[in-house]
């Protein structure tokens, strides 16, 4: 078999011409003084800074050294298997979205769309408002959010998990340890010993709000030693919360449904507040089947709710009506109202 | 923004001579030099703004005559503009330019690079900031590979920065149909 390789000869003139035009076309930004590089980078938007940072390690370091307006990222895992997003934020404004679709794009396999992100090469299609990639995987999402968070030196503001079967996108799999808000709508986690839920409660530091909607009910699972200290705690399936954990909570707002706590536990909580100087606490709402016993508030010198002291409703949504509640006053003058019904106890300041 | 430019004839009292790296002399009105912080400070230090002080030519060893010509054109155009104030550019990106500026900076990238260096050396903030914005506008919207080409960046990403582990391919992009494309761990240098 004859193997001929066509050889290409470029004349000296052609080479000089190509070199001349290459020099004319390129702008060796990295050879500029740092001040100039920084000034150029500050004029770029987030996706362009991101792309520039993936060019080389030096580029990444330069972006890291540049001031930027971003305040944090949101990690959103959508419902079903459809998508996940890493959203860059400046305050309430969305700056950019790195979007992972569940399905693979066949047309995206173009060399120019490949970016080296952390320890992975990811194919992205760049759009003005978002950068899309196909094939949603935990590894990819993990690499992506860590890279963006590190690049702009910003925290995770919100982690949001929709109703999906993919437990590999829960905080434990992604290695999330800290965020301001964690909203887990529904999880179909049937893993033995529910490690994902334990991880969220034991290992993730949530500062503002933790909401866990539906989580499969395990009769033998009890959380014995966790401490909740976020501003707002909302657990829709709170059977695993024990008396000790409940009394140790240091939150402004606590809402728990399907709790296994008794009226006595809640009376102890009220007693603890009454004898403390805690000014953080605002509201407790507990719904449970074990609240049949009437709370004995006599020790707090209660008075019937008085519309002149406090309005009829707690907030604009009018979900909490004080009309049959009891008012108690702490030694520092703070007024609290307790209301008990067949299914729930409310204790608000 | 545009300003009317009243014509004033330079007199020896109100101008200085600067010498470019290739030895060409330029007569500069003192009013123009106010836009360059480097020249303004030099004039102030040597008291060249006084009529009784002898003014020696100022050598500008980093700037060629072509660049100086271009810079004087800029200074002349912005002669009656208000003093440049740095806005908080970090939080707003604007790629709209005056028509005159667009025409003035409609030059090849290599000339732009030299002009930016000259603006940085002479510390002309308005010109410096404008070129930086023009450069940013030329990068905007490009892919990483296109940015590498435009800025002549050779990639050095072979292992992960933190772990040192060789970079993996995104498995979602390494299916059939990709075989014709070289899937080296990192994009090849340009």
GROMACS .gro file of N, CA, C and O in nm, chain B residues 132-186:
model
  220
  481UNK      N    1  -0.929   5.058   2.726
  481UNK     CA    2  -0.963   4.937   2.802
  481UNK      C    3  -1.107   4.894   2.771
  481UNK      O    4  -1.135   4.775   2.755
  482UNK      N    5  -1.195   4.992   2.761
  482UNK     CA    6  -1.334   4.957   2.728
  482UNK      C    7  -1.347   4.904   2.586
  482UNK      O    8  -1.421   4.809   2.561
  483UNK      N    9  -1.271   4.965   2.494
  483UNK     CA   10  -1.273   4.916   2.354
  483UNK      C   11  -1.223   4.771   2.351
  483UNK      O   12  -1.281   4.685   2.285
  484UNK      N   13  -1.116   4.745   2.425
  484UNK     CA   14  -1.061   4.608   2.427
  484UNK      C   15  -1.162   4.511   2.485
  484UNK      O   16  -1.181   4.401   2.434
  485UNK      N   17  -1.227   4.554   2.594
  485UNK     CA   18  -1.329   4.468   2.655
  485UNK      C   19  -1.441   4.441   2.555
  485UNK      O   20  -1.489   4.327   2.545
  486UNK      N   21  -1.478   4.544   2.477
  486UNK     CA   22  -1.586   4.523   2.379
  486UNK      C   23  -1.545   4.424   2.271
  486UNK      O   24  -1.629   4.357   2.212
  487UNK      N   25  -1.413   4.415   2.245
  487UNK     CA   26  -1.367   4.320   2.143
  487UNK      C   27  -1.361   4.176   2.196
  487UNK      O   28  -1.353   4.082   2.119
  488UNK      N   29  -1.359   4.163   2.327
  488UNK     CA   30  -1.358   4.028   2.388
  488UNK      C   31  -1.501   3.979   2.411
  488UNK      O   32  -1.530   3.861   2.403
  489UNK      N   33  -1.588   4.074   2.441
  489UNK     CA   34  -1.726   4.039   2.479
  489UNK      C   35  -1.794   3.948   2.377
  489UNK      O   36  -1.786   3.973   2.257
  490UNK      N   37  -1.856   3.845   2.429
  490UNK     CA   38  -1.934   3.754   2.343
  490UNK      C   39  -1.854   3.645   2.278
  490UNK      O   40  -1.909   3.555   2.215
  491UNK      N   41  -1.721   3.649   2.297
  491UNK     CA   42  -1.638   3.545   2.232
  491UNK      C   43  -1.627   3.422   2.321
  491UNK      O   44  -1.639   3.432   2.443
  492UNK      N   45  -1.601   3.309   2.259
  492UNK     CA   46  -1.580   3.186   2.335
  492UNK      C   47  -1.437   3.186   2.389
  492UNK      O   48  -1.354   3.268   2.348
  493UNK      N   49  -1.411   3.093   2.480
  493UNK     CA   50  -1.278   3.086   2.540
  493UNK      C   51  -1.170   3.071   2.433
  493UNK      O   52  -1.065   3.135   2.438
  494UNK      N   53  -1.199   2.988   2.334
  494UNK     CA   54  -1.098   2.964   2.231
  494UNK      C   55  -1.075   3.089   2.146
  494UNK      O   56  -0.962   3.121   2.109
  495UNK      N   57  -1.185   3.160   2.118
  495UNK     CA   58  -1.170   3.284   2.040
  495UNK      C   59  -1.094   3.389   2.120
  495UNK      O   60  -1.013   3.463   2.066
  496UNK      N   61  -1.120   3.393   2.251
  496UNK     CA   62  -1.048   3.488   2.336
  496UNK      C   63  -0.898   3.455   2.334
  496UNK      O   64  -0.813   3.543   2.324
  497UNK      N   65  -0.869   3.326   2.342
  497UNK     CA   66  -0.728   3.283   2.337
  497UNK      C   67  -0.662   3.331   2.207
  497UNK      O   68  -0.548   3.374   2.207
  498UNK      N   69  -0.736   3.322   2.098
  498UNK     CA   70  -0.681   3.364   1.969
  498UNK      C   71  -0.659   3.515   1.966
  498UNK      O   72  -0.551   3.561   1.931
  499UNK      N   73  -0.761   3.589   2.006
  499UNK     CA   74  -0.752   3.737   2.000
  499UNK      C   75  -0.642   3.789   2.091
  499UNK      O   76  -0.568   3.880   2.054
  500UNK      N   77  -0.631   3.729   2.209
  500UNK     CA   78  -0.534   3.780   2.307
  500UNK      C   79  -0.402   3.704   2.305
  500UNK      O   80  -0.314   3.729   2.388
  501UNK      N   81  -0.392   3.610   2.213
  501UNK     CA   82  -0.268   3.533   2.198
  501UNK      C   83  -0.227   3.468   2.330
  501UNK      O   84  -0.115   3.482   2.375
  502UNK      N   85  -0.322   3.397   2.391
  502UNK     CA   86  -0.296   3.331   2.520
  502UNK      C   87  -0.271   3.184   2.494
  502UNK      O   88  -0.350   3.117   2.427
  503UNK      N   89  -0.162   3.135   2.551
  503UNK     CA   90  -0.135   2.991   2.541
  503UNK      C   91  -0.182   2.928   2.671
  503UNK      O   92  -0.146   2.973   2.779
  504UNK      N   93  -0.264   2.823   2.659
  504UNK     CA   94  -0.319   2.763   2.780
  504UNK      C   95  -0.211   2.690   2.859
  504UNK      O   96  -0.119   2.632   2.801
  505UNK      N   97  -0.222   2.695   2.989
  505UNK     CA   98  -0.129   2.621   3.073
  505UNK      C   99  -0.206   2.530   3.168
  505UNK      O  100  -0.153   2.480   3.264
  506UNK      N  101  -0.335   2.513   3.140
  506UNK     CA  102  -0.418   2.431   3.229
  506UNK      C  103  -0.403   2.285   3.188
  506UNK      O  104  -0.458   2.243   3.087
  507UNK      N  105  -0.326   2.212   3.264
  507UNK     CA  106  -0.313   2.068   3.235
  507UNK      C  107  -0.370   1.988   3.350
  507UNK      O  108  -0.437   1.888   3.332
  508UNK      N  109  -0.339   2.034   3.472
  508UNK     CA  110  -0.393   1.967   3.589
  508UNK      C  111  -0.480   2.065   3.665
  508UNK      O  112  -0.465   2.186   3.651
  509UNK      N  113  -0.567   2.012   3.745
  509UNK     CA  114  -0.651   2.098   3.826
  509UNK      C  115  -0.565   2.182   3.919
  509UNK      O  116  -0.467   2.133   3.976
  510UNK      N  117  -0.601   2.307   3.932
  510UNK     CA  118  -0.522   2.402   4.010
  510UNK      C  119  -0.506   2.357   4.155
  510UNK      O  120  -0.400   2.370   4.214
  511UNK      N  121  -0.613   2.302   4.210
  511UNK     CA  122  -0.609   2.271   4.352
  511UNK      C  123  -0.562   2.129   4.382
  511UNK      O  124  -0.485   2.105   4.473
  512UNK      N  125  -0.611   2.034   4.302
  512UNK     CA  126  -0.583   1.895   4.336
  512UNK      C  127  -0.463   1.838   4.260
  512UNK      O  128  -0.406   1.738   4.302
  513UNK      N  129  -0.430   1.900   4.149
  513UNK     CA  130  -0.321   1.847   4.068
  513UNK      C  131  -0.362   1.726   3.985
  513UNK      O  132  -0.280   1.665   3.919
  514UNK      N  133  -0.490   1.694   3.990
  514UNK     CA  134  -0.539   1.578   3.915
  514UNK      C  135  -0.555   1.616   3.768
  514UNK      O  136  -0.606   1.724   3.738
  515UNK      N  137  -0.514   1.528   3.675
  515UNK     CA  138  -0.530   1.561   3.534
  515UNK      C  139  -0.676   1.589   3.501
  515UNK      O  140  -0.766   1.523   3.553
  516UNK      N  141  -0.695   1.685   3.415
  516UNK     CA  142  -0.832   1.727   3.383
  516UNK      C  143  -0.906   1.618   3.307
  516UNK      O  144  -0.852   1.558   3.216
  517UNK      N  145  -1.032   1.594   3.348
  517UNK     CA  146  -1.113   1.493   3.283
  517UNK      C  147  -1.194   1.557   3.171
  517UNK      O  148  -1.218   1.676   3.174
  518UNK      N  149  -1.236   1.472   3.078
  518UNK     CA  150  -1.329   1.520   2.977
  518UNK      C  151  -1.469   1.514   3.036
  518UNK      O  152  -1.500   1.426   3.115
  519UNK      N  153  -1.552   1.609   2.998
  519UNK     CA  154  -1.693   1.604   3.031
  519UNK      C  155  -1.749   1.483   2.958
  519UNK      O  156  -1.751   1.479   2.836
  520UNK      N  157  -1.794   1.379   3.030
  520UNK     CA  158  -1.833   1.254   2.964
  520UNK      C  159  -1.953   1.274   2.872
  520UNK      O  160  -1.973   1.200   2.780
  521UNK      N  161  -2.030   1.378   2.898
  521UNK     CA  162  -2.146   1.402   2.813
  521UNK      C  163  -2.104   1.448   2.674
  521UNK      O  164  -2.183   1.449   2.583
  522UNK      N  165  -1.979   1.490   2.659
  522UNK     CA  166  -1.937   1.538   2.527
  522UNK      C  167  -1.841   1.441   2.461
  522UNK      O  168  -1.782   1.470   2.360
  523UNK      N  169  -1.823   1.324   2.521
  523UNK     CA  170  -1.726   1.231   2.462
  523UNK      C  171  -1.796   1.110   2.403
  523UNK      O  172  -1.747   1.000   2.407
  524UNK      N  173  -1.914   1.134   2.350
  524UNK     CA  174  -1.987   1.025   2.287
  524UNK      C  175  -1.947   1.013   2.140
  524UNK      O  176  -1.860   1.084   2.094
  525UNK      N  177  -2.016   0.924   2.069
  525UNK     CA  178  -1.987   0.908   1.927
  525UNK      C  179  -2.009   1.041   1.855
  525UNK      O  180  -2.095   1.119   1.892
  526UNK      N  181  -1.935   1.061   1.751
  526UNK     CA  182  -1.951   1.186   1.677
  526UNK      C  183  -1.846   1.287   1.716
  526UNK      O  184  -1.826   1.385   1.649
  527UNK      N  185  -1.778   1.260   1.826
  527UNK     CA  186  -1.673   1.351   1.870
  527UNK      C  187  -1.537   1.299   1.828
  527UNK      O  188  -1.436   1.362   1.850
  528UNK      N  189  -1.536   1.180   1.772
  528UNK     CA  190  -1.408   1.115   1.749
  528UNK      C  191  -1.318   1.193   1.653
  528UNK      O  192  -1.197   1.184   1.661
  529UNK      N  193  -1.377   1.267   1.563
  529UNK     CA  194  -1.295   1.339   1.466
  529UNK      C  195  -1.227   1.461   1.529
  529UNK      O  196  -1.132   1.513   1.477
  530UNK      N  197  -1.280   1.502   1.641
  530UNK     CA  198  -1.223   1.619   1.705
  530UNK      C  199  -1.124   1.572   1.811
  530UNK      O  200  -1.151   1.480   1.886
  531UNK      N  201  -1.010   1.636   1.813
  531UNK     CA  202  -0.909   1.599   1.911
  531UNK      C  203  -0.959   1.634   2.051
  531UNK      O  204  -0.994   1.748   2.079
  532UNK      N  205  -0.967   1.533   2.136
  532UNK     CA  206  -1.015   1.558   2.271
  532UNK      C  207  -0.900   1.552   2.370
  532UNK      O  208  -0.898   1.470   2.460
  533UNK      N  209  -0.804   1.634   2.350
  533UNK     CA  210  -0.694   1.638   2.446
  533UNK      C  211  -0.747   1.692   2.577
  533UNK      O  212  -0.849   1.761   2.580
  534UNK      N  213  -0.681   1.660   2.692
  534UNK     CA  214  -0.734   1.702   2.820
  534UNK      C  215  -0.762   1.851   2.829
  534UNK      O  216  -0.857   1.892   2.888
  535UNK      N  217  -0.678   1.929   2.769
  535UNK     CA  218  -0.707   2.073   2.768
  535UNK      C  219  -0.701   2.120   2.624
  535UNK      O  220  -0.632   2.061   2.542
   0.00000   0.00000   0.00000
